[in-house]
CSV table of C-alpha atoms in Angstrom, one decimal:
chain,number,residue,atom,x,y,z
A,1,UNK,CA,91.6,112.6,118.8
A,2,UNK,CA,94.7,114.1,117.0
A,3,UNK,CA,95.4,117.4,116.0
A,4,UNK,CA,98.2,118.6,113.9
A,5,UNK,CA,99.3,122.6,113.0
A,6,UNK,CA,101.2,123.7,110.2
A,7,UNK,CA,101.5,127.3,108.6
A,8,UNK,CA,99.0,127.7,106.1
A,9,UNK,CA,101.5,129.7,103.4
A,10,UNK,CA,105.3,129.7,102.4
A,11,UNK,CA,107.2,131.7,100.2
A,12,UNK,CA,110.7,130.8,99.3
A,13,UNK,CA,113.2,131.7,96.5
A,14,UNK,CA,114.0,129.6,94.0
A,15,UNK,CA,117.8,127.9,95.0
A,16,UNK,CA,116.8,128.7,98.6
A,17,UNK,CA,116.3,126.0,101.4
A,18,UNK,CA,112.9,126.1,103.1
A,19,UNK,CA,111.4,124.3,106.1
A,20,UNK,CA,108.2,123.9,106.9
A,21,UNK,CA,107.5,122.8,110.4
A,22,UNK,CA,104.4,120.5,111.8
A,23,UNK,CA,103.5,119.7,115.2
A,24,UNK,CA,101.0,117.1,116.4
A,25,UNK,CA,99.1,116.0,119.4
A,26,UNK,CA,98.1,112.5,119.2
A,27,UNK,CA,97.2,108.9,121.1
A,28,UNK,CA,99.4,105.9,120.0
A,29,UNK,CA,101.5,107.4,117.3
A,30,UNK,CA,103.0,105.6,114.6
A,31,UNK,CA,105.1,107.8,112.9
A,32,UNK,CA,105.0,111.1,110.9
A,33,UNK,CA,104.8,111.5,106.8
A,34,UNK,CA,104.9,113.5,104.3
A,35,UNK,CA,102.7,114.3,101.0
A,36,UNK,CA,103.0,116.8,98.7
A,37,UNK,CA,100.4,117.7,96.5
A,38,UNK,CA,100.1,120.1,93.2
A,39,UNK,CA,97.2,122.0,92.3
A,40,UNK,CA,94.5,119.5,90.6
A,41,UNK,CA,96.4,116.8,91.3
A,42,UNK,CA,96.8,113.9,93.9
A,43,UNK,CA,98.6,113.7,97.3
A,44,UNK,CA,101.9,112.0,96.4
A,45,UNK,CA,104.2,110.7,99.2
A,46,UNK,CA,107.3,112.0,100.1
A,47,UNK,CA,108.7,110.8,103.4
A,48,UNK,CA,108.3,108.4,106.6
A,49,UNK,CA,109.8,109.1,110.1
A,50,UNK,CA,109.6,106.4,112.9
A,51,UNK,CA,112.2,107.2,115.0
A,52,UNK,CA,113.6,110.5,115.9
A,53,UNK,CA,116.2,111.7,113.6
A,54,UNK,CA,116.4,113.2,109.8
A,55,UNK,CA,116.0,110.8,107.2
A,56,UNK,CA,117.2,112.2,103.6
A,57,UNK,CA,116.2,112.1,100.0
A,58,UNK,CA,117.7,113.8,97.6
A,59,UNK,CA,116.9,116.9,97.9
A,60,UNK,CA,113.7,116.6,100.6
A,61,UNK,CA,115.1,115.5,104.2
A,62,UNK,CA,112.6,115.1,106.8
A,63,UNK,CA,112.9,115.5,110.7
A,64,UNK,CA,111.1,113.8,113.7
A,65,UNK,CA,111.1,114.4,117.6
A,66,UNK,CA,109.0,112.3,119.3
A,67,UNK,CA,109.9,113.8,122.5
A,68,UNK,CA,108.7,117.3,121.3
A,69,UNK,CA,105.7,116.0,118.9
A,70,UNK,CA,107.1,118.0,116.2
A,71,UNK,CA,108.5,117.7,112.8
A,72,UNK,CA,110.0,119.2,109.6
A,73,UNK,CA,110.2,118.8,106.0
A,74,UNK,CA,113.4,120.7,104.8
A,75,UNK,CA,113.7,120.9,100.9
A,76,UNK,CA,116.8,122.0,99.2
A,77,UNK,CA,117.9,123.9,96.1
A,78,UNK,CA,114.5,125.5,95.6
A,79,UNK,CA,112.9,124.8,92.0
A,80,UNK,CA,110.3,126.2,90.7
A,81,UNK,CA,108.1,122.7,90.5
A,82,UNK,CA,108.4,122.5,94.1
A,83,UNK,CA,105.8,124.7,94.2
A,84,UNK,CA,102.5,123.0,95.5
A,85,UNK,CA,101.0,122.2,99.0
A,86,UNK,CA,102.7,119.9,101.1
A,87,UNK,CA,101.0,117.4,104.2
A,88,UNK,CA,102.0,116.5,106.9
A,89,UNK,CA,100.7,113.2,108.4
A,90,UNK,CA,100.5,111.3,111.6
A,91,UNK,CA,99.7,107.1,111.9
A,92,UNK,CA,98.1,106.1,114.2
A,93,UNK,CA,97.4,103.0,115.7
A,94,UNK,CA,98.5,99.6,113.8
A,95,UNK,CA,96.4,99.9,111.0
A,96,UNK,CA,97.9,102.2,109.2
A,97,UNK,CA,95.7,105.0,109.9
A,98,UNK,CA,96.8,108.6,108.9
A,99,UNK,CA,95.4,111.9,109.5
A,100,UNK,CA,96.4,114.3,107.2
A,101,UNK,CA,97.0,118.1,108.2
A,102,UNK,CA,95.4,121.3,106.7
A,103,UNK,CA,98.9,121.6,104.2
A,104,UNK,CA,101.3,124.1,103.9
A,105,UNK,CA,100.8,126.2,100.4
A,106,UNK,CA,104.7,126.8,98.8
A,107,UNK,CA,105.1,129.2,96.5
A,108,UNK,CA,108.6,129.8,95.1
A,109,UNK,CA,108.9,132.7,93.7
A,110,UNK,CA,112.1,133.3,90.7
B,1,UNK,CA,101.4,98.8,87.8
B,2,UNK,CA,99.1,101.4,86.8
B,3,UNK,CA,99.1,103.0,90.1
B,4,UNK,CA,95.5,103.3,91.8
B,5,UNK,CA,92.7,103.9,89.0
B,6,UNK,CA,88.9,105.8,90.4
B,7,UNK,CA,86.7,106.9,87.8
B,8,UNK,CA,85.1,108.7,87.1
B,9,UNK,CA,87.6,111.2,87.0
B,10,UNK,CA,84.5,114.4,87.2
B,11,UNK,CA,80.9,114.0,88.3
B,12,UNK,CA,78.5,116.3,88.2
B,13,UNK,CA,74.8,115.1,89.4
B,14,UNK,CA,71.7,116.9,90.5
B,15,UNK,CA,70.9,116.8,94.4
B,16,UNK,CA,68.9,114.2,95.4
B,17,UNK,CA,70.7,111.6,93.1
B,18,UNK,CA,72.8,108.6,93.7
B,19,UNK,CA,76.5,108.7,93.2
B,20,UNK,CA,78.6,106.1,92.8
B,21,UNK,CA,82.5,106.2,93.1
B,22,UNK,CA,84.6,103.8,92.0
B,23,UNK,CA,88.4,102.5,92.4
B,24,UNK,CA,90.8,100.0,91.9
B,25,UNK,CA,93.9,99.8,94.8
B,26,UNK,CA,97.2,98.3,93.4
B,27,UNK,CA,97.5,94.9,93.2
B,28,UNK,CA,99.3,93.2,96.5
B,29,UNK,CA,98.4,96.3,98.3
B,30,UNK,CA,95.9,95.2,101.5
B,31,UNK,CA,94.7,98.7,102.8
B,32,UNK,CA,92.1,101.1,101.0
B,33,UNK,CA,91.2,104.3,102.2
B,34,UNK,CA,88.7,106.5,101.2
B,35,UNK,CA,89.2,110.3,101.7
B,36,UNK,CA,87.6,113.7,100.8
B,37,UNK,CA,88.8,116.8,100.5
B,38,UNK,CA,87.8,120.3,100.4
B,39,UNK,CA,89.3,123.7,101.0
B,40,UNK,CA,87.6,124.2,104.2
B,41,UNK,CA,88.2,120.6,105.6
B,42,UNK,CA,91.4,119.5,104.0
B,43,UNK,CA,91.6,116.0,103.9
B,44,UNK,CA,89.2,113.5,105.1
B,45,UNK,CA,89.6,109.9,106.1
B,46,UNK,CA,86.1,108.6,105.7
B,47,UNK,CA,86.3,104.9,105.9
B,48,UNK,CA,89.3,102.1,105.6
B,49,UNK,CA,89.6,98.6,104.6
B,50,UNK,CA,91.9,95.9,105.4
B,51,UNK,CA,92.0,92.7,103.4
B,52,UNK,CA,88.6,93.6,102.0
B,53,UNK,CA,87.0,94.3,105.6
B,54,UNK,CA,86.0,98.0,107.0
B,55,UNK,CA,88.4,98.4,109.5
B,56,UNK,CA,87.2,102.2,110.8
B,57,UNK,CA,84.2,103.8,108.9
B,58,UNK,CA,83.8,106.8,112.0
B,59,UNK,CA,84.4,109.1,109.1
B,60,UNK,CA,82.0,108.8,107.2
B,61,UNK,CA,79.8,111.7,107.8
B,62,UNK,CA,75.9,110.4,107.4
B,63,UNK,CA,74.0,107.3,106.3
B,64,UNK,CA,74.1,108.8,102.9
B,65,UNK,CA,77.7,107.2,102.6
B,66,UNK,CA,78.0,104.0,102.4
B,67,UNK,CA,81.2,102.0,101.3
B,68,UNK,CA,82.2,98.5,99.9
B,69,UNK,CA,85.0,96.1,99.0
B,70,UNK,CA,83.7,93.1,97.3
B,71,UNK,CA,87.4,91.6,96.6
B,72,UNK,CA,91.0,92.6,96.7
B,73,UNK,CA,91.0,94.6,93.5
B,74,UNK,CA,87.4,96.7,93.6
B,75,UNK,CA,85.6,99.3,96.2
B,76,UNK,CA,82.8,101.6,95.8
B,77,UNK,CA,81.8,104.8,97.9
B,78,UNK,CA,78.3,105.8,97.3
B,79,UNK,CA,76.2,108.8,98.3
B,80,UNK,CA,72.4,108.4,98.0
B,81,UNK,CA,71.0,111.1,98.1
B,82,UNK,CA,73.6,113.4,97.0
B,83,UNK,CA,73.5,116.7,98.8
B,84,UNK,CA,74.9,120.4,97.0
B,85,UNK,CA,77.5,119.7,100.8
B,86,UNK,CA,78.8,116.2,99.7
B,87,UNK,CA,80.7,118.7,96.7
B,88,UNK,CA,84.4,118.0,97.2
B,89,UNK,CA,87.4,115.8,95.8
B,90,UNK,CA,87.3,112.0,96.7
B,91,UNK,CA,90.4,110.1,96.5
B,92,UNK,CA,91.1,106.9,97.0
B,93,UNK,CA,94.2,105.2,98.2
B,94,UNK,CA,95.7,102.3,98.6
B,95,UNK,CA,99.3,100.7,100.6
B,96,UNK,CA,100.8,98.0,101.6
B,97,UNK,CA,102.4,97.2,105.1
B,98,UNK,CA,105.5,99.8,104.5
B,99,UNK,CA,104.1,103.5,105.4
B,100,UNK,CA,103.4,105.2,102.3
B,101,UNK,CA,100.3,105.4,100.8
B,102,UNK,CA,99.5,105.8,96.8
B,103,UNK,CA,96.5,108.0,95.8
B,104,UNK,CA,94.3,107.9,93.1
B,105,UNK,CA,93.9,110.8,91.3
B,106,UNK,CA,90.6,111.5,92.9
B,107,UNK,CA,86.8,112.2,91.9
B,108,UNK,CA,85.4,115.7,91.3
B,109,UNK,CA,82.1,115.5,92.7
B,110,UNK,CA,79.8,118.4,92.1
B,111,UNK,CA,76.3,118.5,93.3
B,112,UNK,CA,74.2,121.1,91.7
């Protein structure tokens, strides 16, 4: 089966940088993403790690050890929209198949 | 594109009734998922298709559920009977063969 963990609640300021971390135990892993979602609305994707390494948009960058099953989103320059729940996600197999974790709640706060 | 359409968007039916969920994935993409989700469960794969066919349905939690994909452009989830339990947000979502998956924006099912 897979498992993944990630704190249940954030707070950050707004301007701030804030990481939210996510480990996973899994059988043939394909790769680590990222969602975020708003309240009443739909899981919207932010990231994809393969390989080990950060991998950067704009402001969002997203981390991946393999080695260390374990991964971060890092978002930048705080705004006050950032606030919602962001998922991490692990693939598995060669279908495409993603299990999503519980979600980390961000609040940024003025 | 119009991005991944379900309707109905909010559903509220009386226990013991069959529910019917419906979407539409975006064009060219060949995977469709099916979640759920709820506060206490977070997300939910319940079933998966690839070009049409049910690739993994281990998620779907009874024989109440049952899912198709007649063609490319069409899937149903249906519950029958509904249960107060089956009370959640469904989504649907769709992708292509780069990671990344686009969600509809989900089904409010209530069952009173």
């Amino acid at each position: 089966g897979q498992s993944l963990e990630q704190p249940s609640e954030v707070t950050a300021v707004e301007g701030a940088i804030v990481q939210i971390n996510c480990t996973y135990q899994t059988s043939g892993f394909y790769g680590l993403s990222w969602y975020q979602q708003h309240d009443g609305g739909a899981p919207t994707f932010l990231s994809y790690n393969a390989l080990d390494g950060l991998e950067e948009t704009g402001r969002f960058s997203s981390f991946l050890s393999r080695s260390d099953s374990y991964g971060y989103l890092l978002l930048q320059e705080l705004q006050m929209k950032d606030s919602a729940s962001y998922f991490c996600a692990v693939g598995q197999g060669s279908y495409q198949k993603v299990t999503f974790g519980i979600g980390t709640k961000l609040q940024v706060i003025p | 594109d119009a991005g991944v359409i379900q309707s109905p968007r909010h559903e509220v039916t009386e226990m013991g009734q069959e529910v019917t969920l419906r979407c539409k994935p975006i064009s060219g993409h060949d995977y469709l998922f099916w979640y759920r989700q709820t506060m206490m469960r977070g997300l939910e794969l319940l079933i998966y298709f690839n070009n049409n066919v049910p690739i993994d349905d281990s998620g779907m939690p009874e024989d109440r559920f049952s899912a198709k994909m007649p063609n490319a452009s069409f899937s149903t989830l249906k519950i029958q009977p509904s249960e107060p339990r089956d009370s959640a947000v469904y989504f649907c979502a769709s992708a292509d063969r780069n990671y990344g998956y686009t969600f509809g924006s989900g089904t409010r099912l209530t069952v009173v």
